[in-house]
Amino acid sequence: MPIRLRTELSALEPTPEEFRTIFRAVDALEHRLQLEFGAVDSLSARQREDFERQREEAIRAVSDSHRHDTDHHPSHDLYRAARGVGAWAASP
């Protein structure tokens, strides 16, 4: 997962500490998902949306204030990268 996550976050250009913090947050969410449901495929559409939202929020929580302020705009690279991470989490 670290290599795949690093690739997904490449547009964010996280510092090593940001990456570790994001990894821990995302890993905890994915571990909980595996324990409760087995896989993303087992989630209902609503549960999948909630999981994606939680994953995106975990990533945004690590972002510095500049990134957080600018990633709300759909045309911004950081916004698209965060959305891409959420989409990856939902893919089979």
PDB file of C-alpha atoms in Angstrom:
ATOM      1  CA  MET A   1       0.000   0.000   0.000  1.00  0.00           C
ATOM      2  CA  PRO A   2       2.754   2.607   0.691  1.00  0.00           C
ATOM      3  CA  ILE A   3       3.931   2.639  -2.940  1.00  0.00           C
ATOM      4  CA  ARG A   4       0.384   2.891  -4.283  1.00  0.00           C
ATOM      5  CA  LEU A   5      -0.483   5.629  -1.774  1.00  0.00           C
ATOM      6  CA  ARG A   6       2.687   7.540  -2.644  1.00  0.00           C
ATOM      7  CA  THR A   7       1.703   7.419  -6.323  1.00  0.00           C
ATOM      8  CA  GLU A   8      -1.814   8.638  -5.543  1.00  0.00           C
ATOM      9  CA  LEU A   9      -0.513  11.506  -3.434  1.00  0.00           C
ATOM     10  CA  SER A  10       2.190  12.590  -5.866  1.00  0.00           C
ATOM     11  CA  ALA A  11       0.199  15.670  -6.917  1.00  0.00           C
ATOM     12  CA  LEU A  12      -0.001  16.742  -3.272  1.00  0.00           C
ATOM     13  CA  GLU A  13       3.787  16.495  -2.897  1.00  0.00           C
ATOM     14  CA  PRO A  14       3.535  15.608   0.796  1.00  0.00           C
ATOM     15  CA  THR A  15       6.530  15.957   3.059  1.00  0.00           C
ATOM     16  CA  PRO A  16       7.796  12.681   4.552  1.00  0.00           C
ATOM     17  CA  GLU A  17       6.035  13.488   7.827  1.00  0.00           C
ATOM     18  CA  GLU A  18       2.769  14.341   6.012  1.00  0.00           C
ATOM     19  CA  PHE A  19       2.983  11.069   4.100  1.00  0.00           C
ATOM     20  CA  ARG A  20       3.514   9.047   7.288  1.00  0.00           C
ATOM     21  CA  THR A  21       0.590  10.793   8.967  1.00  0.00           C
ATOM     22  CA  ILE A  22      -1.658  10.257   5.932  1.00  0.00           C
ATOM     23  CA  PHE A  23      -0.560   6.623   5.715  1.00  0.00           C
ATOM     24  CA  ARG A  24      -1.405   5.983   9.366  1.00  0.00           C
ATOM     25  CA  ALA A  25      -4.828   7.624   9.024  1.00  0.00           C
ATOM     26  CA  VAL A  26      -5.720   5.865   5.766  1.00  0.00           C
ATOM     27  CA  ASP A  27      -4.333   2.543   6.982  1.00  0.00           C
ATOM     28  CA  ALA A  28      -6.505   2.715  10.099  1.00  0.00           C
ATOM     29  CA  LEU A  29      -9.612   3.385   7.980  1.00  0.00           C
ATOM     30  CA  GLU A  30      -8.808   0.571   5.561  1.00  0.00           C
ATOM     31  CA  HIS A  31      -8.030  -1.832   8.398  1.00  0.00           C
ATOM     32  CA  ARG A  32     -11.377  -1.050  10.037  1.00  0.00           C
ATOM     33  CA  LEU A  33     -13.112  -1.538   6.687  1.00  0.00           C
ATOM     34  CA  GLN A  34     -11.464  -4.943   6.232  1.00  0.00           C
ATOM     35  CA  LEU A  35     -12.435  -6.062   9.734  1.00  0.00           C
ATOM     36  CA  GLU A  36     -16.043  -4.943   9.435  1.00  0.00           C
ATOM     37  CA  PHE A  37     -16.823  -5.628   5.771  1.00  0.00           C
ATOM     38  CA  GLY A  38     -13.960  -7.538   4.188  1.00  0.00           C
ATOM     39  CA  ALA A  39     -13.520  -5.220   1.196  1.00  0.00           C
ATOM     40  CA  VAL A  40     -14.791  -2.055  -0.438  1.00  0.00           C
ATOM     41  CA  ASP A  41     -16.868  -4.242  -2.762  1.00  0.00           C
ATOM     42  CA  SER A  42     -18.942  -5.354   0.235  1.00  0.00           C
ATOM     43  CA  LEU A  43     -20.087  -1.819   1.009  1.00  0.00           C
ATOM     44  CA  SER A  44     -23.406  -0.347   0.009  1.00  0.00           C
ATOM     45  CA  ALA A  45     -23.306   2.831  -2.075  1.00  0.00           C
ATOM     46  CA  ARG A  46     -23.927   4.933   1.056  1.00  0.00           C
ATOM     47  CA  GLN A  47     -21.228   3.133   3.039  1.00  0.00           C
ATOM     48  CA  ARG A  48     -18.786   3.552   0.154  1.00  0.00           C
ATOM     49  CA  GLU A  49     -19.516   7.304   0.032  1.00  0.00           C
ATOM     50  CA  ASP A  50     -18.949   7.544   3.784  1.00  0.00           C
ATOM     51  CA  PHE A  51     -15.681   5.614   3.495  1.00  0.00           C
ATOM     52  CA  GLU A  52     -14.473   7.847   0.637  1.00  0.00           C
ATOM     53  CA  ARG A  53     -15.429  10.968   2.595  1.00  0.00           C
ATOM     54  CA  GLN A  54     -13.579   9.762   5.690  1.00  0.00           C
ATOM     55  CA  ARG A  55     -10.518   8.917   3.619  1.00  0.00           C
ATOM     56  CA  GLU A  56     -10.522  12.325   1.916  1.00  0.00           C
ATOM     57  CA  GLU A  57     -11.003  14.083   5.260  1.00  0.00           C
ATOM     58  CA  ALA A  58      -8.061  12.169   6.726  1.00  0.00           C
ATOM     59  CA  ILE A  59      -5.885  13.341   3.845  1.00  0.00           C
ATOM     60  CA  ARG A  60      -7.099  16.932   4.067  1.00  0.00           C
ATOM     61  CA  ALA A  61      -6.558  17.002   7.828  1.00  0.00           C
ATOM     62  CA  VAL A  62      -2.847  16.565   7.218  1.00  0.00           C
ATOM     63  CA  SER A  63      -2.634  19.303   4.605  1.00  0.00           C
ATOM     64  CA  ASP A  64      -1.272  22.656   5.648  1.00  0.00           C
ATOM     65  CA  SER A  65      -3.653  25.606   5.748  1.00  0.00           C
ATOM     66  CA  HIS A  66      -2.725  26.780   2.243  1.00  0.00           C
ATOM     67  CA  ARG A  67      -3.486  23.401   0.738  1.00  0.00           C
ATOM     68  CA  HIS A  68      -6.701  23.105   2.696  1.00  0.00           C
ATOM     69  CA  ASP A  69      -7.900  26.534   1.577  1.00  0.00           C
ATOM     70  CA  THR A  70      -7.162  25.893  -2.084  1.00  0.00           C
ATOM     71  CA  ASP A  71      -8.243  22.275  -2.431  1.00  0.00           C
ATOM     72  CA  HIS A  72     -11.954  23.140  -2.270  1.00  0.00           C
ATOM     73  CA  HIS A  73     -11.911  24.477  -5.804  1.00  0.00           C
ATOM     74  CA  PRO A  74     -12.641  21.667  -8.308  1.00  0.00           C
ATOM     75  CA  SER A  75     -10.065  22.950 -10.785  1.00  0.00           C
ATOM     76  CA  HIS A  76      -7.227  22.844  -8.259  1.00  0.00           C
ATOM     77  CA  ASP A  77      -4.699  20.007  -8.555  1.00  0.00           C
ATOM     78  CA  LEU A  78      -4.903  19.216  -4.848  1.00  0.00           C
ATOM     79  CA  TYR A  79      -8.671  18.882  -4.997  1.00  0.00           C
ATOM     80  CA  ARG A  80      -8.415  16.547  -7.982  1.00  0.00           C
ATOM     81  CA  ALA A  81      -5.722  14.488  -6.254  1.00  0.00           C
ATOM     82  CA  ALA A  82      -7.844  14.079  -3.128  1.00  0.00           C
ATOM     83  CA  ARG A  83     -10.843  13.109  -5.240  1.00  0.00           C
ATOM     84  CA  GLY A  84      -8.663  10.620  -7.107  1.00  0.00           C
ATOM     85  CA  VAL A  85      -7.634   9.004  -3.854  1.00  0.00           C
ATOM     86  CA  GLY A  86     -11.298   8.657  -2.905  1.00  0.00           C
ATOM     87  CA  ALA A  87     -12.108   7.160  -6.278  1.00  0.00           C
ATOM     88  CA  TRP A  88      -9.243   4.679  -5.938  1.00  0.00           C
ATOM     89  CA  ALA A  89     -10.563   3.561  -2.566  1.00  0.00           C
ATOM     90  CA  ALA A  90     -13.932   2.800  -4.109  1.00  0.00           C
ATOM     91  CA  SER A  91     -12.571   0.900  -7.090  1.00  0.00           C
ATOM     92  CA  PRO A  92     -12.571  -2.909  -6.994  1.00  0.00           C
TER      93      PRO A  92
END
